[in-house]
mmCIF file of C-alpha atoms in Angstrom:
data_model
loop_
_atom_site.group_PDB
_atom_site.id
_atom_site.type_symbol
_atom_site.label_atom_id
_atom_site.label_comp_id
_atom_site.label_asym_id
_atom_site.label_seq_id
_atom_site.Cartn_x
_atom_site.Cartn_y
_atom_site.Cartn_z
ATOM 1 C CA MET A 131 -18.579 -48.605 -48.684
ATOM 2 C CA THR A 132 -19.151 -44.878 -48.185
ATOM 3 C CA LEU A 133 -20.830 -44.590 -51.578
ATOM 4 C CA LEU A 134 -23.277 -47.355 -50.694
ATOM 5 C CA THR A 135 -24.075 -45.665 -47.384
ATOM 6 C CA ASP A 136 -24.487 -42.291 -49.106
ATOM 7 C CA GLN A 137 -26.865 -43.798 -51.661
ATOM 8 C CA THR A 138 -28.841 -45.499 -48.927
ATOM 9 C CA LEU A 139 -28.938 -42.281 -46.909
ATOM 10 C CA ALA A 140 -30.171 -40.373 -49.982
ATOM 11 C CA LYS A 141 -32.925 -42.936 -50.464
ATOM 12 C CA PHE A 142 -33.790 -42.687 -46.777
ATOM 13 C CA ASN A 143 -34.110 -38.926 -47.067
ATOM 14 C CA ARG A 144 -36.417 -39.378 -50.064
ATOM 15 C CA TYR A 145 -38.679 -41.802 -48.164
ATOM 16 C CA HIS A 146 -38.192 -40.526 -44.607
ATOM 17 C CA HIS A 147 -41.847 -39.642 -44.109
ATOM 18 C CA SER A 148 -42.869 -43.282 -43.695
ATOM 19 C CA SER A 149 -39.696 -45.229 -43.152
ATOM 20 C CA SER A 150 -37.007 -46.099 -40.729
ATOM 21 C CA TYR A 151 -33.393 -46.054 -41.794
ATOM 22 C CA ARG A 152 -33.167 -49.790 -41.056
ATOM 23 C CA LYS A 153 -36.047 -50.521 -43.442
ATOM 24 C CA VAL A 154 -34.525 -48.426 -46.219
ATOM 25 C CA GLN A 155 -31.156 -50.076 -45.676
ATOM 26 C CA TYR A 156 -32.725 -53.561 -45.769
ATOM 27 C CA ASN A 157 -34.738 -52.739 -48.902
ATOM 28 C CA HIS A 158 -31.663 -51.245 -50.565
ATOM 29 C CA HIS A 159 -29.687 -54.425 -49.849
ATOM 30 C CA LEU A 160 -32.494 -56.684 -51.128
ATOM 31 C CA ALA A 161 -33.057 -54.501 -54.222
ATOM 32 C CA SER A 162 -29.334 -54.597 -55.029
ATOM 33 C CA TRP A 163 -29.391 -58.378 -54.778
ATOM 34 C CA PHE A 164 -32.419 -58.625 -57.089
ATOM 35 C CA GLN A 165 -30.831 -56.151 -59.503
ATOM 36 C CA SER A 166 -27.614 -58.206 -59.642
ATOM 37 C CA LYS A 167 -29.636 -61.244 -60.744
ATOM 38 C CA VAL A 168 -31.422 -59.181 -63.409
ATOM 39 C CA ASP A 169 -28.140 -57.656 -64.625
ATOM 40 C CA ASN A 170 -26.627 -61.136 -64.970
ATOM 41 C CA ASP A 171 -29.671 -62.098 -67.066
ATOM 42 C CA GLU A 172 -30.594 -64.891 -64.658
ATOM 43 C CA TRP A 173 -34.073 -63.635 -63.737
ATOM 44 C CA ARG A 174 -36.858 -61.352 -64.858
ATOM 45 C CA LEU A 175 -38.751 -59.634 -62.069
ATOM 46 C CA PHE A 176 -42.521 -59.257 -61.976
ATOM 47 C CA THR A 177 -44.641 -57.297 -59.550
ATOM 48 C CA CYS A 178 -47.736 -59.035 -58.292
ATOM 49 C CA THR A 179 -50.810 -58.013 -56.337
ATOM 50 C CA VAL A 180 -53.329 -60.672 -55.338
ATOM 51 C CA VAL A 181 -56.661 -59.571 -53.856
ATOM 52 C CA PHE A 182 -58.509 -62.180 -51.824
ATOM 53 C CA LYS A 183 -62.209 -62.525 -51.184
ATOM 54 C CA PRO A 184 -63.500 -63.834 -47.889
ATOM 55 C CA ILE A 185 -65.479 -67.010 -48.556
ATOM 56 C CA ASP A 186 -65.961 -68.143 -44.965
ATOM 57 C CA GLN A 187 -65.331 -66.991 -41.385
ATOM 58 C CA ILE A 188 -61.579 -67.730 -41.429
ATOM 59 C CA ASN A 189 -60.165 -64.409 -42.611
ATOM 60 C CA THR A 190 -56.746 -64.245 -41.046
ATOM 61 C CA GLN A 191 -53.376 -63.172 -42.321
ATOM 62 C CA SER A 192 -51.943 -66.663 -41.919
ATOM 63 C CA ARG A 193 -54.760 -68.195 -43.961
ATOM 64 C CA TYR A 194 -54.178 -65.882 -46.934
ATOM 65 C CA GLU A 195 -50.415 -66.329 -46.735
ATOM 66 C CA VAL A 196 -50.914 -70.105 -46.887
ATOM 67 C CA GLU A 197 -53.291 -69.677 -49.845
ATOM 68 C CA TYR A 198 -50.706 -67.503 -51.602
ATOM 69 C CA ARG A 199 -47.766 -69.843 -50.948
ATOM 70 C CA GLY A 200 -49.714 -73.029 -51.538
ATOM 71 C CA LYS A 201 -52.317 -72.556 -54.214
ATOM 72 C CA PHE A 202 -51.285 -69.348 -56.006
ATOM 73 C CA LEU A 203 -47.556 -69.985 -56.326
ATOM 74 C CA ASN A 204 -48.214 -73.657 -57.018
ATOM 75 C CA LYS A 205 -50.248 -72.748 -60.121
ATOM 76 C CA ILE A 206 -47.343 -70.609 -61.326
ATOM 77 C CA ARG A 207 -44.842 -73.377 -60.577
ATOM 78 C CA ARG A 208 -46.889 -75.903 -62.553
ATOM 79 C CA ARG A 209 -47.123 -73.542 -65.514
ATOM 80 C CA LEU A 210 -43.379 -72.864 -65.519
ATOM 81 C CA GLU A 211 -42.224 -76.433 -64.967
ATOM 82 C CA PRO A 212 -44.375 -79.353 -66.160
ATOM 83 C CA ASN A 213 -42.095 -81.897 -64.445
ATOM 84 C CA SER A 214 -43.260 -82.194 -60.816
ATOM 85 C CA ILE A 215 -39.776 -83.189 -59.624
ATOM 86 C CA HIS A 216 -38.368 -79.763 -60.544
ATOM 87 C CA GLN A 217 -41.376 -77.664 -59.440
ATOM 88 C CA PRO A 218 -40.211 -76.889 -55.867
ATOM 89 C CA LYS A 219 -37.147 -75.044 -57.242
ATOM 90 C CA THR A 220 -38.962 -73.273 -60.067
ATOM 91 C CA ILE A 221 -39.481 -69.889 -58.405
ATOM 92 C CA PRO A 222 -36.064 -68.883 -57.049
ATOM 93 C CA TYR A 223 -37.077 -66.511 -54.231
ATOM 94 C CA GLU A 224 -40.735 -66.809 -53.343
ATOM 95 C CA GLU A 225 -40.620 -65.356 -49.835
ATOM 96 C CA CYS A 226 -40.643 -61.722 -50.966
ATOM 97 C CA PHE A 227 -44.278 -60.918 -50.260
ATOM 98 C CA TYR A 228 -46.183 -58.811 -47.749
ATOM 99 C CA TYR A 229 -49.738 -59.186 -46.582
ATOM 100 C CA GLU A 230 -51.863 -56.046 -46.253
ATOM 101 C CA ARG A 231 -55.304 -55.304 -44.957
ATOM 102 C CA PHE A 232 -55.410 -51.985 -43.146
ATOM 103 C CA GLU A 233 -52.360 -50.210 -44.585
ATOM 104 C CA LYS A 234 -53.277 -47.399 -46.913
ATOM 105 C CA SER A 235 -51.249 -45.525 -49.438
ATOM 106 C CA ARG A 236 -51.012 -41.784 -48.986
ATOM 107 C CA LEU A 237 -51.654 -41.350 -52.704
ATOM 108 C CA ARG A 238 -54.766 -43.506 -52.967
ATOM 109 C CA VAL A 239 -58.075 -42.802 -51.337
ATOM 110 C CA SER A 240 -60.201 -45.887 -50.862
ATOM 111 C CA GLY A 241 -63.494 -46.719 -49.268
ATOM 112 C CA LYS A 242 -64.042 -48.135 -45.809
ATOM 113 C CA CYS A 243 -63.634 -51.739 -46.923
ATOM 114 C CA ASN A 244 -59.995 -52.746 -47.340
ATOM 115 C CA PRO A 245 -59.661 -56.176 -48.924
ATOM 116 C CA HIS A 246 -57.116 -58.763 -47.869
ATOM 117 C CA HIS A 247 -54.288 -58.650 -50.385
ATOM 118 C CA ILE A 248 -50.670 -59.574 -50.897
ATOM 119 C CA HIS A 249 -48.027 -57.615 -52.781
ATOM 120 C CA SER A 250 -45.011 -59.523 -53.999
ATOM 121 C CA ILE A 251 -42.058 -59.733 -56.316
ATOM 122 C CA ILE A 252 -41.992 -62.891 -58.399
ATOM 123 C CA PRO A 253 -38.615 -63.672 -59.965
ATOM 124 C CA ILE A 254 -38.858 -65.910 -63.003
ATOM 125 C CA ARG A 255 -35.826 -67.569 -64.547
ATOM 126 C CA THR A 256 -35.053 -66.017 -67.915
ATOM 127 C CA GLU A 257 -35.329 -69.316 -69.771
ATOM 128 C CA GLN A 258 -38.883 -69.839 -68.417
ATOM 129 C CA VAL A 259 -40.340 -66.362 -68.968
ATOM 130 C CA HIS A 260 -41.951 -67.379 -72.273
ATOM 131 C CA ARG A 261 -44.232 -69.778 -70.337
ATOM 132 C CA PHE A 262 -45.282 -67.005 -67.970
ATOM 133 C CA TRP A 263 -45.405 -63.683 -69.838
ATOM 134 C CA SER A 264 -45.984 -62.668 -73.446
ATOM 135 C CA TYR A 265 -43.932 -59.583 -74.278
ATOM 136 C CA ASP A 266 -45.601 -59.436 -77.715
ATOM 137 C CA ASN A 267 -49.059 -59.010 -76.182
ATOM 138 C CA ASN A 268 -47.748 -57.465 -72.956
ATOM 139 C CA ARG A 269 -49.810 -59.743 -70.738
ATOM 140 C CA LEU A 270 -49.742 -62.831 -68.585
ATOM 141 C CA ASN A 271 -50.106 -66.164 -70.319
ATOM 142 C CA PRO A 272 -53.894 -66.541 -70.852
ATOM 143 C CA ARG A 273 -54.010 -70.103 -69.528
ATOM 144 C CA LEU A 274 -52.128 -69.103 -66.370
ATOM 145 C CA PHE A 275 -54.385 -66.068 -65.927
ATOM 146 C CA LYS A 276 -57.425 -68.344 -66.069
ATOM 147 C CA ASP A 277 -55.826 -70.834 -63.653
ATOM 148 C CA LEU A 278 -55.000 -68.128 -61.111
ATOM 149 C CA HIS A 279 -58.559 -66.788 -61.205
ATOM 150 C CA SER A 280 -59.942 -70.295 -60.688
ATOM 151 C CA ILE A 281 -58.657 -70.344 -57.093
ATOM 152 C CA ASP A 282 -61.754 -69.933 -54.927
ATOM 153 C CA VAL A 283 -60.318 -67.256 -52.601
ATOM 154 C CA VAL A 284 -58.679 -65.145 -55.343
ATOM 155 C CA GLN A 285 -60.739 -62.146 -56.343
ATOM 156 C CA ASP A 286 -58.279 -60.379 -58.620
ATOM 157 C CA VAL A 287 -54.675 -60.660 -59.799
ATOM 158 C CA LEU A 288 -52.393 -58.019 -61.270
ATOM 159 C CA ILE A 289 -49.005 -59.171 -62.535
ATOM 160 C CA GLU A 290 -46.700 -56.890 -64.504
ATOM 161 C CA PRO A 291 -43.012 -56.790 -65.403
ATOM 162 C CA MET A 292 -41.131 -54.609 -62.963
ATOM 163 C CA ARG A 293 -41.030 -51.097 -64.375
ATOM 164 C CA ASN A 294 -37.616 -49.649 -65.136
ATOM 165 C CA ASP A 295 -36.053 -52.639 -63.382
ATOM 166 C CA ASP A 296 -36.169 -50.742 -60.088
ATOM 167 C CA PRO A 297 -36.823 -53.226 -57.282
ATOM 168 C CA PHE A 298 -36.155 -50.602 -54.586
ATOM 169 C CA ALA A 299 -39.249 -48.532 -55.408
ATOM 170 C CA TRP A 300 -41.503 -51.602 -55.359
ATOM 171 C CA LEU A 301 -39.944 -52.863 -52.109
ATOM 172 C CA MET A 302 -40.594 -49.491 -50.491
ATOM 173 C CA TYR A 303 -44.210 -49.710 -51.638
ATOM 174 C CA LEU A 304 -44.476 -53.267 -50.303
ATOM 175 C CA THR A 305 -43.180 -52.370 -46.880
ATOM 176 C CA LYS A 306 -44.998 -49.091 -46.361
ATOM 177 C CA GLN A 307 -45.921 -48.531 -42.708
ATOM 178 C CA LYS A 308 -44.521 -51.927 -41.744
ATOM 179 C CA ASN A 309 -41.814 -52.620 -39.194
ATOM 180 C CA LEU A 310 -39.125 -54.969 -40.423
#
């Protein structure tokens, strides 16, 4: 137990400028859980950023979260599992996403207009990855890419395999300047 605490404390010291110890501890626990699923070859992890465009006057966080959960993840579910009976269980852990609008990265300078966007981790079962990602071409399935861009509120989508299988770094990026 001491080793786990020491590792978490070391990660806290690395990210102390924008984090609380509780957030680092939570992210470390969640990253370890994700990593255990990857190590057991159950899942492949993908990082996802969805940028939304405002198409009407309803531009709230709850609206874009509903669009992400409903339309965006539903398109992925349908691509992964053609049988509608099994679609609700297709994406194992779909609640790992964070909405952003006004948070800025210290490393990136942007203009005055910050778009509504969601960062997430999408775990895909190993046996279904071939329907989602092409490792030969190193890109998202072209049909799925087209389907995701057909959603009226989606402006842009960036989905990539998690680099170096390090969920902790992506979770720290997701939760920057957020209280958990």
